[in-house]
Amino acid sequence: MTHSTDLNLSLFERAKALIPGGVNSPVRAFRAVGGTPRFIARAQGAYMWDANGQRFIDYIGSWGPMILGHGHPAVLEAVQKAALEGFSFGAPTEREVELAEEIIRHVPSMEMIRLVSSGTEAGMSAIRLARGATGRSKIIKFNGCYHGHADSLLVKAGSGLATFGHATSAGVPAEVVQHTLVLEYNDVAQLEEAFALHGKEVACVIMEPIAGNMNFVRASVPFMRRARELCTQHGALLVIDEVMTGFRVGLGSAQGLYAQQIPGFAPDLTVLGKVIGGGMPLAAFGGPRAIMEQLAPLGPVYQAGTLSGNPVATACGLATLREIAKPGFYEQLAARTRALIDGLAGAAQAEGVAFCADSEGGMFGFFLLPQLPQNYPEVLKTDGARFNQLFHGLLERGVYIAPALYEAGFVSAAHTAQDIDATVAAAREVFKMLSI
Ligand SMILES: Cc1ncc(COP(=O)(O)O)c(C=O)c1O
C-alpha cells in the first residue's frame, strides 16, 4: 500500500488533529505494537474490512461482545424493529424486564440486577454498592486485572501490604486510591495476610475470574475458593467482574465453571458487560436481593443513568442472549476456539517457537512463553518485540488479533473451520520468520 492510497493513514491523520491520539479508547491507537491503526469500514460474520478494503478475520469481536459474529440476522432484525419503536424514552420498558429475566435465568447468583451503559459504570457502581452495603471503605483488587477506568481502580501496588496503592493515572488524587489494596493474582498467602491485617475494613474483593486483561490467566481453584472463604469470614463482598467472561466462556459464565469445582460457590456481586449488549452500550451489575435493595430508589446507595436500559441496546442484548442459549451453542463455539489454539500451538511447535495457549468457550489467550503465566509479572516476561512481529505478520495476512500482548482473543459462532485453517496457515508463515 503506497502512502498516497492508504486511507487508514489519512484517516488517522485527520483523527489525530481532533481526537487525542486519534482514538476514543487508547489501545486502538496501536501504540504497543506500532504502525497505523486500521479504520474499520464495515463488518459481517467473522470478518471486518478496513478503509482500504482489506479484509480481516476478526479475533477481537469488539473486545468481546460479538459472540455471534457481526450482523447476525436475528439480532439485526431485533435492533431494526426496536429502532423503529423509538431510540430512548427515559422511562421503563418491558424489554428491560425481559433482559433481566434472561440474564438471571442463566446466572442465578443474581436475584436482582441493574442495567447500565458500560462495564466501567457497572464496576464502579458495584464497588459503591459494596461499600454502602458493608459500611466499609477498603477494596482489594489484583495486579493486572482491569475493571474499567473508575478513579479508585487506576492503582498499582504500594510497597508491602501495609501501604495501599499508588495512582496509575494522572488526575487521580492519592486520597482517592488510599483505600485500594492491590495484590498479586493467584497468591493465596498474600490474600490471607491482607485479610489478617485489614479484614475488618474490607468492603469487597473484586476480581476477573479469568483475567482477560492479562491475555488469559485463570484464577486457580484454590485461589477462588480461599477468596470466597475469606470474604465470608470477614464480612466482605466477593465481586466477580464478568464483563469479559460473562456469557463468553459459557452460558453460566465463569462463576458457573467455578461452581462446578467449588461446591456452593457464588459471588456476592457480579459485574457484566460486553456480550449482554451484543455490541451495543449495555452492562449490568447484580446480586442478592438484600444487597441490591440498598440501591436508590429503595436504599441509600445512589446510582442512575439517562440511557440505562436503552430500548435499542436491550433489544440487541436480548436477541443475542436468546441465540446463545440455544442447545449446543457453547459446545460448538468451544470446539472451534480449541481448534484455533491447538492449530496455533502445532504451527509454533513445527517452527520451534515457544508458545502456550488456553481457552474457555469463545475466549482464548496465547503467549510466546513455554508455560502459561499465573500472574501479571509472569505475563510481562513475554518478548514484546516478538509479539509485535507476530501481530503485524498476522495483520498483513488478513488476521486481526488484539494489538497488545496482554489482551485476550475472541472467536465467534460465525468463524468457520476454513477461517481457523487460514489463520493457522498465516500464523505458521509468521512463526517461521520469528524462529529465524
Ligand atoms: C473485565 C473488565 N471489566 C470492566 C471493563 C470495562 O468495560 P467498558 O470498557 O465497557 O467500560 C472491561 C473492559 O474491557 C473488562 O475487560
CSV table of C-alpha atoms and ligand atoms in Angstrom, one decimal:
chain,number,residue,atom,x,y,z
A,1,MET,CA,0.0,0.0,0.0
A,2,THR,CA,1.6,3.3,-1.1
A,3,HIS,CA,1.5,6.2,1.2
A,4,SER,CA,-0.9,8.2,-1.0
A,5,THR,CA,-3.5,5.5,-1.3
A,6,ASP,CA,-3.5,4.4,2.4
A,7,LEU,CA,-6.9,5.6,3.6
A,8,ASN,CA,-6.2,4.3,7.1
A,9,LEU,CA,-3.2,6.6,7.3
A,10,SER,CA,-5.1,9.7,6.0
A,11,LEU,CA,-8.0,9.0,8.4
A,12,PHE,CA,-5.6,8.6,11.2
A,13,GLU,CA,-4.0,12.0,10.4
A,14,ARG,CA,-7.5,13.6,10.4
A,15,ALA,CA,-8.4,11.8,13.6
A,16,LYS,CA,-5.2,12.8,15.4
A,17,ALA,CA,-6.0,16.5,14.7
A,18,LEU,CA,-9.3,16.2,16.5
A,19,ILE,CA,-9.3,13.3,18.9
A,20,PRO,CA,-6.4,12.7,21.4
A,21,GLY,CA,-4.2,10.1,19.8
A,22,GLY,CA,-6.7,9.7,17.0
A,23,VAL,CA,-8.8,7.2,19.0
A,24,ASN,CA,-11.6,7.1,21.5
A,25,SER,CA,-10.0,4.3,23.6
A,26,PRO,CA,-6.2,4.1,23.9
A,27,VAL,CA,-5.5,0.5,22.9
A,28,ARG,CA,-7.0,1.2,19.4
A,29,ALA,CA,-4.1,3.5,18.6
A,30,PHE,CA,-1.6,0.6,18.1
A,31,ARG,CA,0.8,2.3,20.5
A,32,ALA,CA,2.0,-1.0,21.9
A,33,VAL,CA,2.7,-2.6,18.5
A,34,GLY,CA,3.4,0.5,16.4
A,35,GLY,CA,2.1,1.2,12.9
A,36,THR,CA,-1.2,2.7,11.7
A,37,PRO,CA,-4.5,1.6,13.2
A,38,ARG,CA,-7.0,0.2,10.8
A,39,PHE,CA,-10.1,2.3,10.4
A,40,ILE,CA,-12.9,-0.2,10.1
A,41,ALA,CA,-15.5,0.5,7.4
A,42,ARG,CA,-17.8,-2.5,8.0
A,43,ALA,CA,-18.0,-6.0,9.3
A,44,GLN,CA,-20.0,-9.1,8.6
A,45,GLY,CA,-19.9,-12.5,10.2
A,46,ALA,CA,-16.3,-13.3,11.2
A,47,TYR,CA,-14.8,-10.5,9.0
A,48,MET,CA,-14.1,-6.8,9.1
A,49,TRP,CA,-13.0,-4.6,6.2
A,50,ASP,CA,-10.8,-1.5,6.7
A,51,ALA,CA,-10.9,1.8,4.9
A,52,ASN,CA,-8.6,0.4,2.2
A,53,GLY,CA,-11.0,-2.5,1.6
A,54,GLN,CA,-8.6,-5.1,3.2
A,55,ARG,CA,-10.5,-8.0,4.8
A,56,PHE,CA,-9.5,-9.4,8.2
A,57,ILE,CA,-10.6,-12.4,10.1
A,58,ASP,CA,-11.7,-10.7,13.3
A,59,TYR,CA,-10.4,-12.2,16.6
A,60,ILE,CA,-11.3,-9.1,18.6
A,61,GLY,CA,-15.0,-9.1,18.1
A,62,SER,CA,-15.3,-5.5,19.6
A,63,TRP,CA,-13.2,-6.8,22.5
A,64,GLY,CA,-15.7,-9.5,23.4
A,65,PRO,CA,-19.3,-8.6,22.6
A,66,MET,CA,-19.7,-10.0,19.1
A,67,ILE,CA,-20.1,-13.7,20.1
A,68,LEU,CA,-22.5,-14.3,17.2
A,69,GLY,CA,-20.2,-12.6,14.7
A,70,HIS,CA,-21.1,-9.3,13.1
A,71,GLY,CA,-24.6,-8.6,11.7
A,72,HIS,CA,-26.3,-11.8,12.9
A,73,PRO,CA,-29.8,-11.7,11.1
A,74,ALA,CA,-31.9,-12.3,14.3
A,75,VAL,CA,-30.0,-9.5,16.1
A,76,LEU,CA,-30.2,-7.2,13.2
A,77,GLU,CA,-33.9,-7.7,12.9
A,78,ALA,CA,-34.5,-7.1,16.7
A,79,VAL,CA,-32.4,-3.9,16.6
A,80,GLN,CA,-34.2,-2.6,13.4
A,81,LYS,CA,-37.6,-3.2,15.0
A,82,ALA,CA,-36.6,-1.6,18.3
A,83,ALA,CA,-35.1,1.5,16.4
A,84,LEU,CA,-38.5,2.0,14.7
A,85,GLU,CA,-40.3,1.9,18.0
A,86,GLY,CA,-38.1,4.7,19.5
A,87,PHE,CA,-34.4,5.2,20.5
A,88,SER,CA,-34.8,6.2,24.1
A,89,PHE,CA,-37.6,7.1,26.5
A,90,GLY,CA,-36.1,7.7,29.9
A,91,ALA,CA,-38.9,5.5,31.2
A,92,PRO,CA,-39.1,1.8,32.0
A,93,THR,CA,-39.8,-0.7,29.2
A,94,GLU,CA,-40.9,-4.4,29.1
A,95,ARG,CA,-37.6,-5.3,27.4
A,96,GLU,CA,-35.6,-4.3,30.4
A,97,VAL,CA,-37.6,-6.8,32.4
A,98,GLU,CA,-37.2,-9.5,29.8
A,99,LEU,CA,-33.4,-8.9,29.7
A,100,ALA,CA,-33.1,-9.0,33.4
A,101,GLU,CA,-35.1,-12.3,33.5
A,102,GLU,CA,-32.9,-13.8,30.7
A,103,ILE,CA,-29.7,-12.9,32.5
A,104,ILE,CA,-30.8,-14.1,35.9
A,105,ARG,CA,-32.1,-17.4,34.5
A,106,HIS,CA,-28.6,-18.3,33.5
A,107,VAL,CA,-26.6,-16.7,36.3
A,108,PRO,CA,-28.7,-17.4,39.4
A,109,SER,CA,-26.3,-15.8,41.9
A,110,MET,CA,-28.0,-12.6,40.9
A,111,GLU,CA,-31.5,-12.2,42.3
A,112,MET,CA,-31.7,-8.6,41.1
A,113,ILE,CA,-29.9,-6.7,38.5
A,114,ARG,CA,-29.4,-3.1,37.5
A,115,LEU,CA,-28.7,-2.2,33.8
A,116,VAL,CA,-26.1,0.5,33.0
A,117,SER,CA,-24.3,1.5,29.8
A,118,SER,CA,-20.6,0.4,30.2
A,119,GLY,CA,-18.5,-2.1,32.1
A,120,THR,CA,-16.8,0.8,33.8
A,121,GLU,CA,-20.1,2.2,35.1
A,122,ALA,CA,-21.1,-1.3,36.2
A,123,GLY,CA,-17.8,-2.0,38.1
A,124,MET,CA,-17.8,1.5,39.7
A,125,SER,CA,-21.4,1.1,40.8
A,126,ALA,CA,-20.8,-2.4,42.2
A,127,ILE,CA,-18.0,-1.1,44.3
A,128,ARG,CA,-20.1,1.8,45.6
A,129,LEU,CA,-22.8,-0.7,46.5
A,130,ALA,CA,-20.3,-3.0,48.2
A,131,ARG,CA,-19.1,0.0,50.3
A,132,GLY,CA,-22.6,1.1,51.0
A,133,ALA,CA,-23.9,-2.3,52.0
A,134,THR,CA,-20.9,-3.1,54.3
A,135,GLY,CA,-20.3,0.4,55.6
A,136,ARG,CA,-16.6,-0.1,54.9
A,137,SER,CA,-14.1,1.8,52.6
A,138,LYS,CA,-11.3,-0.5,51.6
A,139,ILE,CA,-11.3,-2.6,48.4
A,140,ILE,CA,-8.9,-5.3,47.3
A,141,LYS,CA,-8.1,-5.7,43.6
A,142,PHE,CA,-5.4,-7.7,41.8
A,143,ASN,CA,-2.4,-6.6,39.7
A,144,GLY,CA,-3.2,-7.0,36.0
A,145,CYS,CA,-7.0,-7.2,36.4
A,146,TYR,CA,-8.9,-4.3,34.8
A,147,HIS,CA,-12.4,-3.3,35.9
A,148,GLY,CA,-12.8,-0.1,34.0
A,149,HIS,CA,-11.4,3.3,34.4
A,150,ALA,CA,-13.1,4.5,37.7
A,151,ASP,CA,-10.7,6.6,39.8
A,152,SER,CA,-10.4,4.2,42.7
A,153,LEU,CA,-9.3,1.3,40.3
A,154,LEU,CA,-6.5,3.1,38.5
A,155,VAL,CA,-4.0,1.9,41.0
A,156,LYS,CA,-0.7,-0.1,41.2
A,157,ALA,CA,0.5,-1.8,44.3
A,158,GLY,CA,2.1,0.1,47.1
A,159,SER,CA,5.3,-1.2,48.9
A,160,GLY,CA,4.1,-4.0,51.0
A,161,LEU,CA,0.7,-4.9,52.3
A,162,ALA,CA,0.5,-2.2,54.9
A,163,THR,CA,0.6,0.6,52.3
A,164,PHE,CA,-2.3,1.0,49.9
A,165,GLY,CA,-2.0,1.8,46.2
A,166,HIS,CA,-0.5,4.5,44.0
A,167,ALA,CA,-2.5,6.0,41.2
A,168,THR,CA,-1.5,4.8,37.7
A,169,SER,CA,-3.2,7.8,36.0
A,170,ALA,CA,-2.6,11.5,36.4
A,171,GLY,CA,-5.7,13.2,37.7
A,172,VAL,CA,-6.4,10.6,40.3
A,173,PRO,CA,-5.7,12.1,43.8
A,174,ALA,CA,-3.8,10.0,46.3
A,175,GLU,CA,-6.7,10.3,48.7
A,176,VAL,CA,-9.0,8.5,46.2
A,177,VAL,CA,-6.8,5.4,45.9
A,178,GLN,CA,-5.7,5.3,49.5
A,179,HIS,CA,-8.5,2.7,50.1
A,180,THR,CA,-7.4,0.4,47.3
A,181,LEU,CA,-5.1,-2.5,48.1
A,182,VAL,CA,-3.5,-4.2,45.1
A,183,LEU,CA,-2.4,-7.8,45.5
A,184,GLU,CA,-0.8,-10.4,43.2
A,185,TYR,CA,-3.3,-12.6,41.3
A,186,ASN,CA,-3.4,-16.2,42.4
A,187,ASP,CA,-1.3,-15.6,45.5
A,188,VAL,CA,-3.4,-17.2,48.3
A,189,ALA,CA,-0.8,-16.5,51.1
A,190,GLN,CA,-0.8,-12.7,50.2
A,191,LEU,CA,-4.6,-12.6,50.2
A,192,GLU,CA,-4.7,-14.3,53.6
A,193,GLU,CA,-2.1,-11.9,55.0
A,194,ALA,CA,-4.1,-8.9,53.6
A,195,PHE,CA,-7.3,-10.1,55.3
A,196,ALA,CA,-5.4,-10.7,58.6
A,197,LEU,CA,-4.2,-7.1,58.5
A,198,HIS,CA,-7.2,-5.3,57.1
A,199,GLY,CA,-10.1,-7.8,57.2
A,200,LYS,CA,-12.5,-5.6,59.3
A,201,GLU,CA,-12.1,-2.7,56.9
A,202,VAL,CA,-12.5,-4.5,53.6
A,203,ALA,CA,-15.8,-3.8,51.7
A,204,CYS,CA,-15.0,-6.1,48.8
A,205,VAL,CA,-12.6,-8.1,46.8
A,206,ILE,CA,-13.0,-7.5,43.1
A,207,MET,CA,-11.5,-9.9,40.5
A,208,GLU,CA,-11.7,-11.2,37.0
A,209,PRO,CA,-12.3,-14.9,37.3
A,210,ILE,CA,-10.4,-15.5,34.1
A,211,ALA,CA,-8.2,-12.4,33.6
A,212,GLY,CA,-8.6,-11.4,30.0
A,213,ASN,CA,-6.8,-8.2,30.7
A,214,MET,CA,-3.7,-10.3,31.3
A,215,ASN,CA,-4.4,-12.0,28.0
A,216,PHE,CA,-5.8,-15.2,29.6
A,217,VAL,CA,-4.9,-16.1,33.2
A,218,ARG,CA,-7.3,-18.3,35.2
A,219,ALA,CA,-7.9,-17.7,38.9
A,220,SER,CA,-6.8,-21.1,40.3
A,221,VAL,CA,-9.5,-23.0,42.1
A,222,PRO,CA,-7.7,-22.8,45.5
A,223,PHE,CA,-7.3,-19.0,45.0
A,224,MET,CA,-11.0,-18.6,44.1
A,225,ARG,CA,-12.1,-20.9,47.0
A,226,ARG,CA,-10.0,-19.0,49.5
A,227,ALA,CA,-11.1,-15.6,48.2
A,228,ARG,CA,-14.7,-16.8,48.8
A,229,GLU,CA,-14.0,-18.1,52.3
A,230,LEU,CA,-12.0,-15.0,53.4
A,231,CYS,CA,-14.8,-12.7,52.2
A,232,THR,CA,-17.4,-14.6,54.0
A,233,GLN,CA,-15.3,-14.9,57.2
A,234,HIS,CA,-14.6,-11.2,57.3
A,235,GLY,CA,-17.9,-9.9,56.1
A,236,ALA,CA,-16.5,-8.5,52.9
A,237,LEU,CA,-18.3,-9.0,49.5
A,238,LEU,CA,-16.8,-11.0,46.7
A,239,VAL,CA,-17.3,-9.1,43.4
A,240,ILE,CA,-16.7,-11.1,40.3
A,241,ASP,CA,-16.1,-9.0,37.2
A,242,GLU,CA,-17.6,-11.0,34.4
A,243,VAL,CA,-17.6,-8.1,31.9
A,244,MET,CA,-15.4,-10.1,29.6
A,245,THR,CA,-16.2,-13.7,30.7
A,246,GLY,CA,-20.0,-13.3,31.2
A,247,PHE,CA,-21.8,-15.4,28.6
A,248,ARG,CA,-18.5,-15.6,26.8
A,249,VAL,CA,-16.9,-18.7,28.4
A,250,GLY,CA,-20.3,-20.5,28.9
A,251,LEU,CA,-23.9,-19.8,29.5
A,252,GLY,CA,-23.5,-19.8,33.2
A,253,SER,CA,-20.5,-17.5,32.8
A,254,ALA,CA,-17.2,-18.1,34.6
A,255,GLN,CA,-18.9,-18.4,38.0
A,256,GLY,CA,-20.8,-21.4,36.7
A,257,LEU,CA,-17.5,-23.1,35.9
A,258,TYR,CA,-16.1,-22.4,39.4
A,259,ALA,CA,-19.3,-23.6,41.0
A,260,GLN,CA,-18.7,-27.0,39.3
A,261,GLN,CA,-15.4,-27.2,41.2
A,262,ILE,CA,-16.2,-25.4,44.4
A,263,PRO,CA,-19.5,-26.7,45.8
A,264,GLY,CA,-21.9,-23.9,46.6
A,265,PHE,CA,-19.6,-21.3,45.0
A,266,ALA,CA,-21.3,-17.9,44.2
A,267,PRO,CA,-20.1,-14.3,44.2
A,268,ASP,CA,-21.9,-11.7,46.2
A,269,LEU,CA,-22.0,-9.3,43.3
A,270,THR,CA,-21.5,-9.9,39.6
A,271,VAL,CA,-20.4,-7.3,37.0
A,272,LEU,CA,-21.5,-7.9,33.4
A,273,GLY,CA,-21.0,-6.1,30.1
A,274,LYS,CA,-19.9,-6.9,26.5
A,275,VAL,CA,-21.9,-10.0,25.4
A,276,ILE,CA,-25.1,-9.0,27.3
A,277,GLY,CA,-25.3,-5.9,25.0
A,278,GLY,CA,-24.4,-7.8,21.8
A,279,GLY,CA,-22.3,-4.9,20.6
A,280,MET,CA,-24.4,-2.0,22.0
A,281,PRO,CA,-23.6,0.1,25.1
A,282,LEU,CA,-25.1,-2.1,27.8
A,283,ALA,CA,-23.7,-3.5,31.0
A,284,ALA,CA,-25.1,-4.6,34.4
A,285,PHE,CA,-24.4,-5.5,38.0
A,286,GLY,CA,-26.4,-7.7,40.2
A,287,GLY,CA,-26.5,-9.9,43.3
A,288,PRO,CA,-28.7,-11.0,46.2
A,289,ARG,CA,-31.9,-9.1,46.8
A,290,ALA,CA,-30.8,-7.9,50.3
A,291,ILE,CA,-27.7,-6.2,48.8
A,292,MET,CA,-29.4,-4.9,45.6
A,293,GLU,CA,-32.2,-3.3,47.6
A,294,GLN,CA,-29.6,-0.9,49.1
A,295,LEU,CA,-29.7,0.9,45.7
A,296,ALA,CA,-31.7,4.0,45.0
A,297,PRO,CA,-34.7,4.4,44.9
A,298,LEU,CA,-35.1,1.7,47.6
A,299,GLY,CA,-31.9,2.3,49.5
A,300,PRO,CA,-29.3,4.8,50.4
A,301,VAL,CA,-26.7,4.0,47.6
A,302,TYR,CA,-27.2,6.3,44.7
A,303,GLN,CA,-26.9,5.2,41.1
A,304,ALA,CA,-28.6,6.4,37.9
A,305,GLY,CA,-28.3,6.8,34.1
A,306,THR,CA,-30.1,8.7,31.3
A,307,LEU,CA,-29.6,5.9,28.8
A,308,SER,CA,-29.6,3.0,31.2
A,309,GLY,CA,-31.7,0.1,29.9
A,310,ASN,CA,-31.8,1.8,26.5
A,311,PRO,CA,-34.5,0.1,24.3
A,312,VAL,CA,-32.3,-0.5,21.2
A,313,ALA,CA,-29.4,-1.8,23.3
A,314,THR,CA,-31.7,-4.1,25.3
A,315,ALA,CA,-33.2,-5.4,22.0
A,316,CYS,CA,-29.7,-6.2,20.8
A,317,GLY,CA,-28.7,-7.9,24.0
A,318,LEU,CA,-31.8,-9.9,24.4
A,319,ALA,CA,-31.7,-11.2,20.8
A,320,THR,CA,-28.0,-12.1,21.3
A,321,LEU,CA,-28.7,-14.0,24.6
A,322,ARG,CA,-31.6,-15.9,23.0
A,323,GLU,CA,-29.3,-17.1,20.2
A,324,ILE,CA,-26.5,-18.2,22.5
A,325,ALA,CA,-28.9,-20.1,24.8
A,326,LYS,CA,-29.8,-22.5,22.0
A,327,PRO,CA,-28.7,-26.1,22.6
A,328,GLY,CA,-25.2,-26.9,21.5
A,329,PHE,CA,-24.1,-23.3,21.0
A,330,TYR,CA,-21.2,-23.3,23.5
A,331,GLU,CA,-20.0,-26.8,22.7
A,332,GLN,CA,-19.6,-25.8,19.0
A,333,LEU,CA,-18.0,-22.4,19.9
A,334,ALA,CA,-15.6,-24.0,22.4
A,335,ALA,CA,-14.6,-26.7,19.9
A,336,ARG,CA,-13.8,-24.1,17.3
A,337,THR,CA,-11.8,-22.0,19.7
A,338,ARG,CA,-9.9,-25.0,20.9
A,339,ALA,CA,-9.2,-25.9,17.3
A,340,LEU,CA,-7.7,-22.5,16.8
A,341,ILE,CA,-5.4,-22.6,19.7
A,342,ASP,CA,-4.4,-26.3,19.0
A,343,GLY,CA,-3.7,-25.3,15.4
A,344,LEU,CA,-1.6,-22.3,16.5
A,345,ALA,CA,0.3,-24.4,19.1
A,346,GLY,CA,1.0,-27.1,16.4
A,347,ALA,CA,2.3,-24.4,14.0
A,348,ALA,CA,4.5,-22.8,16.6
A,349,GLN,CA,5.9,-26.2,17.6
A,350,ALA,CA,6.6,-27.0,14.0
A,351,GLU,CA,8.7,-23.8,13.7
A,352,GLY,CA,10.4,-24.2,17.1
A,353,VAL,CA,8.7,-21.1,18.6
A,354,ALA,CA,8.0,-21.2,22.4
A,355,PHE,CA,4.2,-21.0,22.7
A,356,CYS,CA,1.4,-21.8,25.1
A,357,ALA,CA,-2.3,-21.2,25.0
A,358,ASP,CA,-5.6,-21.7,26.8
A,359,SER,CA,-9.2,-21.2,26.1
A,360,GLU,CA,-12.7,-21.4,27.6
A,361,GLY,CA,-15.8,-21.2,25.5
A,362,GLY,CA,-15.2,-18.5,22.9
A,363,MET,CA,-12.4,-16.7,24.7
A,364,PHE,CA,-8.7,-17.6,24.3
A,365,GLY,CA,-5.2,-16.4,25.0
A,366,PHE,CA,-1.8,-17.3,23.9
A,367,PHE,CA,1.7,-16.4,25.0
A,368,LEU,CA,5.1,-16.6,23.4
A,369,LEU,CA,6.2,-18.3,26.5
A,370,PRO,CA,7.0,-22.0,27.3
A,371,GLN,CA,4.3,-22.2,30.0
A,372,LEU,CA,1.1,-20.4,31.0
A,373,PRO,CA,1.6,-17.5,33.3
A,374,GLN,CA,-0.2,-17.3,36.7
A,375,ASN,CA,0.0,-13.6,37.3
A,376,TYR,CA,0.9,-10.2,35.7
A,377,PRO,CA,4.7,-10.2,36.2
A,378,GLU,CA,4.8,-13.6,34.5
A,379,VAL,CA,2.7,-12.3,31.6
A,380,LEU,CA,5.2,-9.5,31.2
A,381,LYS,CA,8.0,-11.9,30.6
A,382,THR,CA,6.7,-12.1,27.0
A,383,ASP,CA,9.2,-10.7,24.5
A,384,GLY,CA,7.2,-7.6,23.3
A,385,ALA,CA,9.2,-7.2,20.1
A,386,ARG,CA,8.4,-10.8,19.0
A,387,PHE,CA,4.8,-10.3,19.8
A,388,ASN,CA,4.7,-7.2,17.7
A,389,GLN,CA,6.3,-9.1,14.8
A,390,LEU,CA,3.6,-11.7,15.2
A,391,PHE,CA,0.9,-9.1,15.4
A,392,HIS,CA,1.9,-7.3,12.2
A,393,GLY,CA,2.7,-10.5,10.3
A,394,LEU,CA,-0.8,-11.7,11.0
A,395,LEU,CA,-2.4,-8.4,10.2
A,396,GLU,CA,-0.6,-8.2,6.8
A,397,ARG,CA,-2.0,-11.7,6.2
A,398,GLY,CA,-5.6,-10.6,7.0
A,399,VAL,CA,-5.8,-11.9,10.6
A,400,TYR,CA,-6.7,-9.3,13.2
A,401,ILE,CA,-5.7,-10.1,16.8
A,402,ALA,CA,-5.6,-7.7,19.7
A,403,PRO,CA,-2.8,-5.1,19.2
A,404,ALA,CA,-1.3,-5.8,22.7
A,405,LEU,CA,0.2,-8.9,24.3
A,406,TYR,CA,-1.9,-8.6,27.4
A,407,GLU,CA,-5.3,-8.8,25.7
A,408,ALA,CA,-7.5,-11.9,25.2
A,409,GLY,CA,-8.8,-13.0,21.9
A,410,PHE,CA,-12.4,-14.0,20.9
A,411,VAL,CA,-13.9,-16.5,18.5
A,412,SER,CA,-17.5,-16.1,17.3
A,413,ALA,CA,-20.1,-18.5,16.1
A,414,ALA,CA,-19.5,-17.1,12.6
A,415,HIS,CA,-15.9,-18.3,12.4
A,416,THR,CA,-15.7,-21.4,10.2
A,417,ALA,CA,-13.3,-24.3,10.1
A,418,GLN,CA,-11.9,-22.6,7.0
A,419,ASP,CA,-11.3,-19.4,8.9
A,420,ILE,CA,-9.4,-21.3,11.5
A,421,ASP,CA,-7.3,-23.2,8.9
A,422,ALA,CA,-6.5,-19.9,7.1
A,423,THR,CA,-5.4,-18.3,10.5
A,424,VAL,CA,-3.2,-21.2,11.4
A,425,ALA,CA,-1.6,-21.2,7.9
A,426,ALA,CA,-0.9,-17.4,8.3
A,427,ALA,CA,0.5,-17.9,11.7
A,428,ARG,CA,2.8,-20.7,10.6
A,429,GLU,CA,4.3,-18.3,8.0
A,430,VAL,CA,4.9,-15.7,10.7
A,431,PHE,CA,6.3,-18.3,13.2
A,432,LYS,CA,8.8,-19.3,10.5
A,433,MET,CA,10.1,-15.7,10.5
A,434,LEU,CA,10.1,-15.5,14.3
A,435,SER,CA,12.3,-18.6,14.5
A,436,ILE,CA,15.0,-17.2,12.3
B,1,LIG,C1,-13.0,-7.3,32.9
B,1,LIG,C2,-13.5,-6.0,32.5
B,1,LIG,N1,-14.1,-5.2,33.4
B,1,LIG,C3,-14.5,-3.9,33.0
B,1,LIG,C4,-14.2,-3.4,31.8
B,1,LIG,C5,-14.7,-2.1,31.4
B,1,LIG,O1,-15.7,-2.1,30.5
B,1,LIG,P1,-16.0,-0.9,29.5
B,1,LIG,O2,-14.9,-0.8,28.5
B,1,LIG,O3,-17.4,-1.3,28.8
B,1,LIG,O4,-16.2,0.3,30.3
B,1,LIG,C6,-13.6,-4.2,30.9
B,1,LIG,C7,-13.2,-3.7,29.5
B,1,LIG,O5,-12.6,-4.3,28.7
B,1,LIG,C8,-13.2,-5.5,31.2
B,1,LIG,O6,-12.5,-6.3,30.4
